Short mmCIF file of C-alpha atoms and ligand atoms in Angstrom, two decimals:
data_model
loop_
_atom_site.label_atom_id
_atom_site.label_comp_id
_atom_site.label_asym_id
_atom_site.label_seq_id
_atom_site.Cartn_x
_atom_site.Cartn_y
_atom_site.Cartn_z
CA UNK A 48 97.82 -52.05 50.23
CA UNK A 49 96.66 -49.71 52.71
CA UNK A 50 94.37 -46.25 51.74
CA UNK A 51 97.40 -44.16 52.52
CA UNK A 52 98.07 -41.20 50.35
CA UNK A 53 100.71 -38.88 50.25
CA UNK A 54 99.20 -35.94 48.09
CA UNK A 55 95.82 -35.52 49.26
CA UNK A 56 95.38 -32.35 46.75
CA UNK A 57 92.95 -32.78 43.77
CA UNK A 58 94.71 -33.83 40.44
CA UNK A 59 93.58 -32.60 37.00
CA UNK A 60 94.30 -34.91 33.96
CA UNK A 61 93.98 -33.46 30.31
CA UNK A 62 93.09 -36.07 28.05
CA UNK A 63 92.88 -35.89 24.10
CA UNK A 64 90.05 -37.34 21.85
CA UNK A 65 91.36 -39.81 18.91
CA UNK A 66 90.45 -40.56 15.34
CA UNK A 67 91.37 -43.59 13.68
CA UNK A 68 93.36 -43.06 10.25
CA UNK A 69 92.60 -46.88 9.57
CA UNK A 70 89.90 -48.91 11.00
CA UNK A 71 90.19 -52.47 9.64
CA UNK A 72 87.77 -55.04 10.85
CA UNK A 73 88.39 -58.67 10.67
CA UNK A 74 86.51 -61.66 11.99
CA UNK A 75 83.81 -61.68 15.09
CA UNK A 76 85.44 -63.37 17.96
CA UNK A 77 83.84 -65.89 20.68
CA UNK A 78 83.75 -62.61 23.22
CA UNK A 79 81.41 -60.73 20.92
CA UNK A 80 84.63 -58.40 19.99
CA UNK A 81 86.08 -58.14 16.40
CA UNK A 82 89.59 -58.38 15.71
CA UNK A 83 90.97 -55.15 14.67
CA UNK A 84 94.11 -53.62 13.07
CA UNK A 85 93.59 -49.84 13.62
CA UNK A 86 95.92 -46.94 13.42
CA UNK A 87 94.92 -44.28 16.23
CA UNK A 88 96.05 -40.59 16.49
CA UNK A 89 95.15 -38.46 19.28
CA UNK A 90 93.64 -35.05 18.48
CA UNK A 91 93.71 -31.78 20.46
CA UNK A 92 90.16 -31.87 21.31
CA UNK A 93 90.30 -32.59 25.24
CA UNK A 94 88.35 -33.12 28.45
CA UNK A 95 90.03 -32.39 31.77
CA UNK A 96 89.12 -34.67 34.92
CA UNK A 97 89.69 -33.75 38.09
CA UNK A 98 89.61 -36.24 41.18
CA UNK A 99 89.36 -35.14 44.65
CA UNK A 100 89.38 -37.12 47.86
CA UNK A 101 85.55 -37.42 49.03
CA UNK A 102 83.47 -38.93 51.75
CA UNK A 103 81.80 -41.18 49.03
CA UNK A 104 82.12 -42.30 45.53
CA UNK A 105 80.71 -39.50 42.91
CA UNK A 106 80.94 -38.02 39.64
CA UNK A 107 79.88 -34.56 38.17
CA UNK A 108 79.99 -33.19 34.40
CA UNK A 109 80.38 -29.80 33.16
CA UNK A 110 80.65 -28.25 29.57
CA UNK A 111 78.49 -28.20 26.75
CA UNK A 112 77.80 -31.91 26.64
CA UNK A 113 77.01 -32.08 30.64
CA UNK A 114 73.22 -33.31 30.27
CA UNK A 115 74.15 -36.20 28.02
CA UNK A 116 76.54 -37.73 30.30
CA UNK A 117 75.38 -40.19 32.82
CA UNK A 118 76.88 -39.56 36.50
CA UNK A 119 75.72 -42.89 38.06
CA UNK A 120 77.38 -46.23 38.42
CA UNK A 121 77.30 -46.54 34.42
CA UNK A 122 79.72 -43.72 33.92
CA UNK A 123 82.74 -45.15 32.85
CA UNK A 124 85.27 -42.85 34.55
CA UNK A 125 83.53 -43.94 37.83
CA UNK A 126 83.84 -47.48 36.81
CA UNK A 127 87.80 -46.88 36.11
CA UNK A 128 88.54 -45.48 39.55
CA UNK A 129 86.16 -48.21 41.11
CA UNK A 130 88.29 -51.04 38.98
CA UNK A 131 91.77 -49.11 40.12
CA UNK A 132 90.62 -49.03 43.76
CA UNK A 133 89.09 -52.62 43.70
CA UNK A 134 92.74 -53.82 42.17
CA UNK A 135 94.89 -52.12 44.15
CA UNK A 136 93.20 -52.21 47.56
CA UNK A 137 92.71 -48.49 48.14
CA UNK A 138 89.45 -47.64 50.24
CA UNK A 139 89.60 -44.09 49.78
CA UNK A 140 86.19 -42.66 47.60
CA UNK A 141 86.97 -40.00 45.10
CA UNK A 142 85.03 -37.31 43.42
CA UNK A 143 85.45 -36.98 39.73
CA UNK A 144 84.77 -33.98 38.32
CA UNK A 145 84.56 -34.07 34.45
CA UNK A 146 84.91 -30.80 32.03
CA UNK A 147 83.80 -31.96 29.15
CA UNK A 148 84.58 -30.95 25.56
CA UNK A 149 84.90 -34.17 23.73
CA UNK A 150 81.87 -34.71 21.61
CA UNK A 151 79.61 -37.31 23.37
CA UNK A 152 79.06 -40.59 21.27
CA UNK A 153 80.65 -39.25 18.31
CA UNK A 154 82.84 -41.88 17.73
CA UNK A 155 86.11 -39.91 19.22
CA UNK A 156 85.99 -41.99 22.42
CA UNK A 157 84.88 -39.48 24.70
CA UNK A 158 84.06 -41.78 27.68
CA UNK A 159 86.84 -44.01 26.94
CA UNK A 160 89.08 -40.82 27.34
CA UNK A 161 87.81 -39.73 30.53
CA UNK A 162 88.24 -43.34 31.93
CA UNK A 163 91.90 -43.13 30.67
CA UNK A 164 92.34 -39.94 32.41
CA UNK A 165 90.54 -41.11 35.65
CA UNK A 166 93.13 -43.97 35.94
CA UNK A 167 96.04 -41.59 35.70
CA UNK A 168 94.69 -39.16 38.02
CA UNK A 169 93.84 -41.62 40.66
CA UNK A 170 97.27 -43.51 40.35
CA UNK A 171 98.38 -39.64 41.23
CA UNK A 172 96.03 -38.96 44.01
CA UNK A 173 96.65 -42.27 45.55
CA UNK A 174 100.14 -42.16 45.00
CA UNK A 175 100.26 -45.71 43.63
CA UNK A 176 103.26 -45.35 41.46
CA UNK A 177 101.78 -47.63 38.67
CA UNK A 178 103.50 -47.86 35.37
CA UNK A 179 102.15 -46.70 31.96
CA UNK A 180 102.28 -50.53 31.24
CA UNK A 181 100.19 -51.18 34.28
CA UNK A 182 97.71 -48.40 33.67
CA UNK A 183 97.35 -49.55 30.09
CA UNK A 184 96.21 -53.22 31.43
CA UNK A 185 93.67 -51.80 33.60
CA UNK A 186 92.67 -49.59 30.88
CA UNK A 187 92.17 -52.55 28.21
CA UNK A 188 89.58 -53.97 31.03
CA UNK A 189 87.48 -50.77 30.40
CA UNK A 190 87.08 -50.16 26.88
CA UNK A 191 89.09 -51.38 23.58
CA UNK A 192 90.33 -47.81 23.11
CA UNK A 193 90.95 -46.65 26.61
CA UNK A 194 94.87 -47.86 26.52
CA UNK A 195 95.55 -45.83 23.50
CA UNK A 196 93.91 -42.48 25.23
CA UNK A 197 96.41 -42.97 28.15
CA UNK A 198 99.27 -43.19 25.30
CA UNK A 199 98.37 -40.81 22.86
CA UNK A 200 100.54 -39.98 19.82
CA UNK A 201 99.75 -42.13 16.97
CA UNK A 202 100.00 -45.94 17.70
CA UNK A 203 98.70 -49.19 15.96
CA UNK A 204 95.87 -51.07 17.72
CA UNK A 205 95.56 -54.79 17.37
CA UNK A 206 93.61 -57.35 19.15
CA UNK A 207 89.80 -55.84 19.94
CA UNK A 208 92.25 -52.27 19.46
CA UNK A 209 93.69 -52.53 23.38
CA UNK A 210 97.03 -53.85 22.01
CA UNK A 211 99.44 -51.07 21.47
CA UNK A 212 102.69 -50.78 19.02
CA UNK A 213 104.47 -47.15 18.41
CA UNK A 214 104.38 -45.74 14.84
CA UNK A 215 106.65 -43.87 13.34
CA UNK A 216 104.61 -40.40 12.38
CA UNK A 217 106.24 -37.10 11.32
CA UNK A 218 104.53 -33.72 11.54
CA UNK A 219 101.48 -32.46 12.50
CA UNK A 220 98.19 -32.77 10.84
CA UNK A 221 94.70 -30.49 10.76
CA UNK A 222 91.61 -31.92 11.29
CA UNK A 223 88.27 -30.81 10.96
CA UNK A 224 85.73 -32.65 12.65
CA UNK A 225 81.56 -32.34 11.77
CA UNK A 226 79.82 -33.87 14.35
CA UNK A 227 76.39 -34.99 13.58
CA UNK A 228 73.19 -34.90 15.55
CA UNK A 229 72.15 -38.65 14.46
CA UNK A 230 72.73 -41.29 17.04
CA UNK A 231 74.64 -44.22 16.33
CA UNK A 232 75.55 -46.95 18.64
CA UNK A 233 78.84 -48.92 18.30
CA UNK A 234 77.47 -52.48 18.69
CA UNK A 235 74.89 -51.59 16.11
CA UNK A 236 77.55 -50.23 13.50
CA UNK A 237 79.75 -53.50 14.02
CA UNK A 238 76.60 -55.41 13.63
CA UNK A 239 75.74 -53.78 10.49
CA UNK A 240 79.47 -54.21 9.07
CA UNK A 241 78.72 -58.23 9.71
CA UNK A 242 75.24 -58.11 8.04
CA UNK A 243 76.71 -56.43 4.75
CA UNK A 244 79.72 -58.75 4.84
CA UNK A 245 76.86 -61.82 4.57
CA UNK A 246 78.61 -65.14 4.90
CA UNK A 247 81.70 -64.31 3.38
CA UNK A 248 84.96 -65.11 5.36
CA UNK A 249 87.21 -62.45 6.69
CA UNK A 250 90.98 -62.42 7.17
CA UNK A 251 92.75 -61.18 10.60
CA UNK A 252 93.73 -57.78 9.26
CA UNK A 253 96.92 -56.26 9.26
CA UNK A 254 98.26 -52.75 9.28
CA UNK A 255 98.54 -51.11 5.35
CA UNK A 256 102.18 -50.45 4.65
CA UNK A 257 100.93 -47.68 2.51
CA UNK A 258 99.67 -45.83 5.34
CA UNK A 259 102.85 -46.31 7.52
CA UNK A 260 105.01 -44.75 4.41
CA UNK A 261 102.55 -41.91 4.47
CA UNK A 262 102.97 -41.50 8.13
CA UNK A 263 106.74 -41.26 8.05
CA UNK A 264 106.17 -38.42 5.02
CA UNK A 265 104.80 -36.37 7.30
CA UNK A 266 102.73 -34.95 4.15
CA UNK A 267 98.99 -34.82 4.30
CA UNK A 268 98.36 -35.09 0.60
CA UNK A 269 100.02 -38.41 0.94
CA UNK A 270 98.36 -39.43 4.02
CA UNK A 271 94.73 -38.47 2.87
CA UNK A 272 93.85 -41.25 0.24
CA UNK A 273 94.85 -43.71 2.98
CA UNK A 274 92.23 -42.78 5.50
CA UNK A 275 90.22 -46.08 5.76
CA UNK A 276 87.47 -47.43 7.74
CA UNK A 277 85.96 -50.52 7.51
CA UNK A 278 82.88 -49.59 9.41
CA UNK A 279 82.35 -46.48 7.33
CA UNK A 280 80.11 -48.44 5.01
CA UNK A 281 77.92 -49.74 7.93
CA UNK A 282 77.56 -45.85 9.38
CA UNK A 283 76.43 -44.83 6.00
CA UNK A 284 73.93 -47.72 5.54
CA UNK A 285 72.78 -46.91 9.02
CA UNK A 286 72.79 -43.15 8.65
CA UNK A 287 72.78 -42.00 4.65
CA UNK A 288 73.23 -38.45 5.55
CA UNK A 289 76.55 -39.39 6.79
CA UNK A 290 77.55 -39.90 3.14
CA UNK A 291 76.36 -36.29 2.11
CA UNK A 292 78.41 -34.87 4.60
CA UNK A 293 81.52 -36.52 3.52
CA UNK A 294 80.75 -35.46 -0.07
CA UNK A 295 80.65 -31.93 1.44
CA UNK A 296 83.53 -32.07 2.88
CA UNK A 297 85.52 -33.28 -0.10
CA UNK A 298 83.85 -30.64 -2.62
CA UNK A 299 84.66 -27.66 -0.05
CA UNK A 300 88.03 -28.75 -0.37
CA UNK A 301 89.34 -31.48 2.57
CA UNK A 302 92.22 -33.92 1.31
CA UNK A 303 90.52 -36.74 2.70
CA UNK A 304 87.52 -37.85 4.80
CA UNK A 305 86.70 -40.66 6.90
CA UNK A 306 83.80 -41.56 9.52
CA UNK A 307 85.70 -41.47 12.99
CA UNK A 308 85.45 -44.85 14.93
CA UNK A 309 82.07 -46.23 14.56
CA UNK A 310 80.58 -42.55 13.97
CA UNK A 311 78.43 -40.29 13.56
CA UNK A 312 81.39 -37.76 13.56
CA UNK A 313 83.09 -37.52 10.11
CA UNK A 314 86.77 -36.56 10.32
CA UNK A 315 88.44 -34.54 7.61
CA UNK A 316 91.92 -34.12 6.93
CA UNK A 317 93.15 -30.58 5.40
CA UNK A 318 96.33 -28.85 4.40
CA UNK A 319 96.97 -26.38 7.17
CA UNK A 320 95.49 -24.19 9.47
CA UNK A 321 93.77 -21.75 6.92
CA UNK A 322 92.24 -24.71 5.06
CA UNK A 323 90.74 -25.91 8.70
CA UNK A 324 89.14 -22.67 9.33
CA UNK A 325 87.64 -22.24 5.51
CA UNK A 326 86.43 -25.64 5.97
CA UNK A 327 84.92 -24.84 9.46
CA UNK A 328 83.12 -22.05 8.17
CA UNK A 329 82.09 -23.88 5.02
CA UNK A 330 80.53 -26.69 6.90
CA UNK A 331 78.86 -24.63 9.56
CA UNK A 332 77.02 -22.77 6.92
CA UNK A 333 75.70 -25.72 5.36
CA UNK A 334 73.85 -26.50 8.89
CA UNK A 335 74.52 -30.24 7.97
CA UNK A 336 76.42 -30.81 11.31
CA UNK A 337 75.67 -30.00 14.76
CA UNK A 338 79.05 -28.95 15.34
CA UNK A 339 81.98 -28.41 13.60
CA UNK A 340 85.63 -28.60 15.46
CA UNK A 341 89.35 -27.83 14.23
CA UNK A 342 91.95 -29.91 15.79
CA UNK A 343 95.49 -30.89 15.25
CA UNK A 344 97.08 -34.19 16.12
CA UNK A 345 99.24 -36.08 16.94
CA UNK A 346 99.05 -34.86 20.57
CA UNK A 347 100.05 -36.27 24.21
CA UNK A 348 97.92 -38.87 25.67
CA UNK A 349 96.46 -38.50 29.41
CA UNK A 350 98.64 -36.51 31.57
CA UNK A 351 98.69 -34.38 34.70
CA UNK A 352 98.09 -30.24 34.48
CA UNK A 353 98.12 -27.74 37.13
CA UNK A 354 94.61 -28.00 38.90
CA UNK A 355 92.06 -25.76 37.54
CA UNK A 356 90.82 -22.50 39.22
CA UNK A 357 87.29 -22.28 38.70
O1 C5P B 150 85.59 -52.00 24.29
P1 C5P B 150 84.39 -51.19 23.65
O2 C5P B 150 83.81 -50.87 24.87
O3 C5P B 150 84.63 -50.13 23.17
O4 C5P B 150 83.38 -51.68 22.67
C1 C5P B 150 81.77 -51.50 22.53
C2 C5P B 150 81.45 -52.14 21.55
O5 C5P B 150 81.95 -52.44 20.40
C3 C5P B 150 81.27 -53.77 22.01
O6 C5P B 150 80.48 -54.01 22.58
C4 C5P B 150 81.23 -54.39 20.54
O7 C5P B 150 79.88 -54.56 20.28
C5 C5P B 150 81.96 -53.27 19.41
N1 C5P B 150 83.27 -53.72 19.27
C6 C5P B 150 83.80 -54.91 18.75
N2 C5P B 150 84.99 -55.30 18.02
C7 C5P B 150 85.82 -54.38 18.62
C8 C5P B 150 85.68 -53.19 19.71
C9 C5P B 150 84.35 -53.04 19.91
O8 C5P B 150 82.68 -55.50 18.12
N3 C5P B 150 87.25 -54.61 18.61
#
């Protein structure tokens, strides 16, 4: 394929964060990943990623988390653009501008979201015309949860989290995310999960049918007791403050609470928008979290929006 492009205008893609409603961790595989069964939901915290043709490959980040995101070749969005270019024979460099609002390193897949957005944006900019399925295949090479950020909504993830199947989910759910200051690395949390399990053998996990029934009901009271994360004990073992944060949220009226992904962000499910405001105020007042954010889910995956006017 040549580097021809029919639309040279910059392309902006909006991409959501995710929360895992259920994260069941199975055995460690030979490739260093764990077999997972997870239920993802896309939530309304988002990044906007703009790709524009440029003389050289590059990346810049703006927004509250700008200073903690690398802009060198380790940036997952830049890797996404390089991968897509290599695989499709494109030789036209792009500059990627990330307007970042998803908390960084919080278990909400912010880096994966930017990679997902970059794939969708470059596909449009370079006029590749790839299908969602083809983009999801490239996404899986970049990280376990990147395909889901392209798809959005609510979906079951299997394999290492990259193989997706749709879920019938009704209604909208109100979430409050307590973003903690403490750092937690994803590989460390998986390793702690293995350590806590010791030598006991773990079966391949499969989705919990009670959770599927809860999602069909659309009722947050039915969903709340089904929120589960096998990484939660590991995250709390490494950072006991997270246990206290979970308890505070429940005391302040959350219907349910769970560590998001590998943490340290804690996700609370609440009844409605008023409860979300009340919990946000109460948790902010404790000072136990660096930041508290409200969101709703499910929402769309990565999609092109009209270009930003800065
Ligand atoms: O795929 P991703 O880049 O998000 O994975 C980051 C790390 O999390 C992996 O290197 C691995 O240590 C751990 N992981 C895992 N099993 C999975 C997904 C992630 O052990 N299914």
